[in-house]
Amino acid sequence: NQENGSSQLRVLPAQKLRSYLKQKLPEYMVPLTYVLLEDLPLTANGKVDRKALPVIDFGSLSQDFVAPETATQKELAHIWVQILDLEKVGIHDNFFDLGDSLIATQIVSRICDTFEVEFPLINLFESPTIQELSNIIDNMIWADSATVSGDRDILESGEI
């Protein structure tokens, strides 16, 4: 707004903005951090110049870092670090605070390949932390191995 030749900027506290957005958006779409800009940088074509936007160090935003402990957690952390280009990730870090939903398909694809499970994309949206995902994956692996060993028992008893 231009009033009396000076620009007025209405600043909303980040917590209030976050609270409002949580009511309107799914959790994975609520930004972790906010940057106040007077104007968006534009390219010569009038589009947002993403390269000129301020860079946010998402690695420093991680709170209460808890290192991965189990083999599954360590492997998931390794996947996230590689795909999200981070130095480290904790088991309570929320995927959508560190990356965006477009990268989610890469994470899920790598999970399927690494753990040899069918892992629906919705799992990442519903359980966006390494701790939650590792529990799901461990249960999937356990269920698969129980099914395989159960099949062997049936075959063995049927052969007798």
Coordinates of N, CA and C in Angstrom, one line a residue, residues 75-145:
E75 N 19.3 -45.9 8.0 CA 19.1 -46.0 6.5 C 18.2 -44.9 6.0
L76 N 17.1 -44.6 6.7 CA 16.2 -43.6 6.4 C 16.9 -42.2 6.4
A77 N 17.6 -42.0 7.5 CA 18.4 -40.7 7.7 C 19.4 -40.5 6.5
H78 N 20.0 -41.6 6.1 CA 21.0 -41.6 5.0 C 20.2 -41.2 3.7
I79 N 19.1 -41.7 3.5 CA 18.3 -41.4 2.3 C 17.9 -39.9 2.3
W80 N 17.4 -39.4 3.5 CA 17.0 -38.0 3.6 C 18.2 -37.1 3.4
V81 N 19.3 -37.4 4.0 CA 20.5 -36.6 3.9 C 20.9 -36.5 2.4
Q82 N 20.9 -37.6 1.7 CA 21.3 -37.6 0.3 C 20.4 -36.8 -0.6
I83 N 19.1 -37.1 -0.5 CA 18.1 -36.4 -1.4 C 17.9 -35.0 -1.0
L84 N 17.8 -34.7 0.3 CA 17.6 -33.3 0.7 C 18.8 -32.4 0.8
D85 N 20.0 -33.1 0.6 CA 21.3 -32.4 0.6 C 21.5 -31.7 2.0
L86 N 21.4 -32.5 3.0 CA 21.6 -32.0 4.4 C 22.8 -32.6 5.0
E87 N 23.3 -32.1 6.1 CA 24.5 -32.6 6.8 C 24.0 -33.8 7.7
K88 N 22.9 -33.6 8.4 CA 22.4 -34.6 9.3 C 20.9 -34.4 9.4
V89 N 20.2 -35.4 9.9 CA 18.8 -35.3 10.1 C 18.5 -36.2 11.4
G90 N 17.6 -35.7 12.2 CA 17.2 -36.4 13.4 C 15.9 -37.2 13.2
I91 N 15.6 -38.1 14.2 CA 14.5 -39.0 14.0 C 13.1 -38.2 14.2
H92 N 13.2 -37.0 14.8 CA 11.9 -36.3 15.0 C 11.8 -35.1 14.0
D93 N 12.7 -35.0 13.1 CA 12.6 -33.9 12.1 C 11.5 -34.3 11.2
N94 N 10.6 -33.3 10.8 CA 9.5 -33.4 9.9 C 10.0 -33.3 8.5
F95 N 9.7 -34.2 7.7 CA 10.2 -34.2 6.3 C 9.7 -32.9 5.6
F96 N 8.5 -32.5 5.8 CA 8.0 -31.3 5.1 C 8.5 -30.0 5.7
D97 N 9.2 -30.0 6.8 CA 9.9 -28.9 7.3 C 11.3 -28.7 6.6
L98 N 11.7 -29.8 6.1 CA 13.1 -29.9 5.5 C 13.0 -29.9 4.0
G99 N 12.0 -30.4 3.4 CA 11.9 -30.6 1.9 C 10.4 -30.2 1.5
D100 N 10.2 -30.4 0.2 CA 8.8 -30.2 -0.2 C 8.2 -31.4 -0.7
S101 N 6.9 -31.3 -1.0 CA 6.1 -32.5 -1.4 C 6.5 -33.1 -2.7
L102 N 7.2 -32.3 -3.6 CA 7.6 -32.8 -4.9 C 8.8 -33.7 -4.7
I103 N 9.6 -33.6 -3.6 CA 10.7 -34.5 -3.4 C 10.2 -35.8 -2.7
A104 N 9.0 -35.7 -2.2 CA 8.5 -36.9 -1.5 C 8.5 -38.1 -2.3
T105 N 8.2 -38.0 -3.6 CA 8.2 -39.2 -4.5 C 9.6 -39.8 -4.6
Q106 N 10.6 -39.0 -4.6 CA 12.0 -39.5 -4.6 C 12.3 -40.3 -3.3
I107 N 11.9 -39.7 -2.2 CA 12.1 -40.4 -0.9 C 11.4 -41.7 -0.9
V108 N 10.1 -41.8 -1.3 CA 9.4 -43.0 -1.3 C 10.0 -44.0 -2.3
S109 N 10.4 -43.6 -3.4 CA 11.0 -44.5 -4.4 C 12.3 -45.1 -3.8
R110 N 13.1 -44.3 -3.1 CA 14.3 -44.8 -2.5 C 14.0 -45.8 -1.4
I111 N 13.0 -45.5 -0.6 CA 12.5 -46.4 0.5 C 12.1 -47.7 -0.1
C112 N 11.3 -47.7 -1.2 CA 10.9 -49.0 -1.8 C 12.1 -49.8 -2.3
D113 N 13.1 -49.1 -2.9 CA 14.3 -49.8 -3.4 C 15.1 -50.4 -2.3
T114 N 15.4 -49.5 -1.3 CA 16.3 -49.9 -0.2 C 15.8 -51.0 0.7
F115 N 14.5 -50.9 1.0 CA 13.9 -51.8 2.0 C 13.1 -53.0 1.3
E116 N 13.0 -52.9 0.0 CA 12.3 -53.9 -0.8 C 10.9 -54.1 -0.2
V117 N 10.2 -53.0 -0.1 CA 8.8 -53.0 0.4 C 7.9 -52.1 -0.6
E118 N 6.6 -52.4 -0.6 CA 5.7 -51.5 -1.3 C 5.3 -50.4 -0.3
F119 N 5.8 -49.2 -0.5 CA 5.6 -48.1 0.4 C 4.7 -47.0 -0.2
P120 N 3.4 -46.9 0.1 CA 2.6 -45.9 -0.5 C 3.0 -44.5 -0.1
L121 N 2.9 -43.6 -1.0 CA 3.3 -42.2 -0.8 C 2.5 -41.6 0.4
I122 N 1.3 -42.0 0.6 CA 0.5 -41.4 1.7 C 1.2 -41.7 3.1
N123 N 2.0 -42.7 3.2 CA 2.7 -43.0 4.5 C 3.6 -41.8 4.9
L124 N 4.2 -41.2 3.9 CA 5.1 -40.1 4.2 C 4.3 -38.9 4.6
F125 N 3.2 -38.7 4.0 CA 2.4 -37.5 4.4 C 1.7 -37.7 5.8
E126 N 1.4 -38.9 6.1 CA 0.7 -39.2 7.4 C 1.8 -39.4 8.5
S127 N 3.0 -39.8 8.2 CA 4.0 -40.1 9.2 C 5.3 -39.5 8.7
P128 N 5.5 -38.2 8.8 CA 6.6 -37.5 8.2 C 7.9 -37.4 8.9
T129 N 8.1 -38.3 10.0 CA 9.3 -38.3 10.7 C 10.0 -39.6 10.5
I130 N 11.3 -39.6 10.7 CA 12.1 -40.9 10.5 C 11.6 -41.9 11.6
Q131 N 11.3 -41.5 12.8 CA 10.9 -42.4 13.8 C 9.6 -43.1 13.4
E132 N 8.6 -42.3 12.9 CA 7.3 -42.9 12.5 C 7.5 -43.8 11.2
L133 N 8.3 -43.3 10.3 CA 8.5 -44.1 9.1 C 9.2 -45.4 9.4
S134 N 10.2 -45.4 10.3 CA 10.9 -46.6 10.6 C 10.0 -47.6 11.2
N135 N 9.1 -47.2 12.1 CA 8.1 -48.1 12.7 C 7.3 -48.8 11.6
I136 N 6.8 -48.0 10.6 CA 6.0 -48.5 9.5 C 6.8 -49.5 8.7
I137 N 8.0 -49.1 8.4 CA 8.9 -50.0 7.5 C 9.2 -51.3 8.3
D138 N 9.6 -51.2 9.6 CA 9.9 -52.4 10.3 C 8.7 -53.3 10.4
N139 N 7.5 -52.8 10.6 CA 6.3 -53.6 10.6 C 6.0 -54.2 9.3
M140 N 6.3 -53.5 8.2 CA 6.1 -54.1 6.9 C 7.1 -55.3 6.6
I141 N 8.3 -55.0 7.0 CA 9.3 -56.1 6.8 C 9.0 -57.3 7.7
W142 N 8.6 -57.0 9.0 CA 8.2 -58.1 9.9 C 7.0 -58.9 9.3
A143 N 6.0 -58.2 8.8 CA 4.8 -58.8 8.2 C 5.2 -59.7 7.0
D144 N 6.1 -59.2 6.2 CA 6.5 -59.9 5.0 C 7.3 -61.2 5.4
S145 N 8.2 -61.1 6.4 CA 8.9 -62.2 6.8 C 8.0 -63.2 7.5

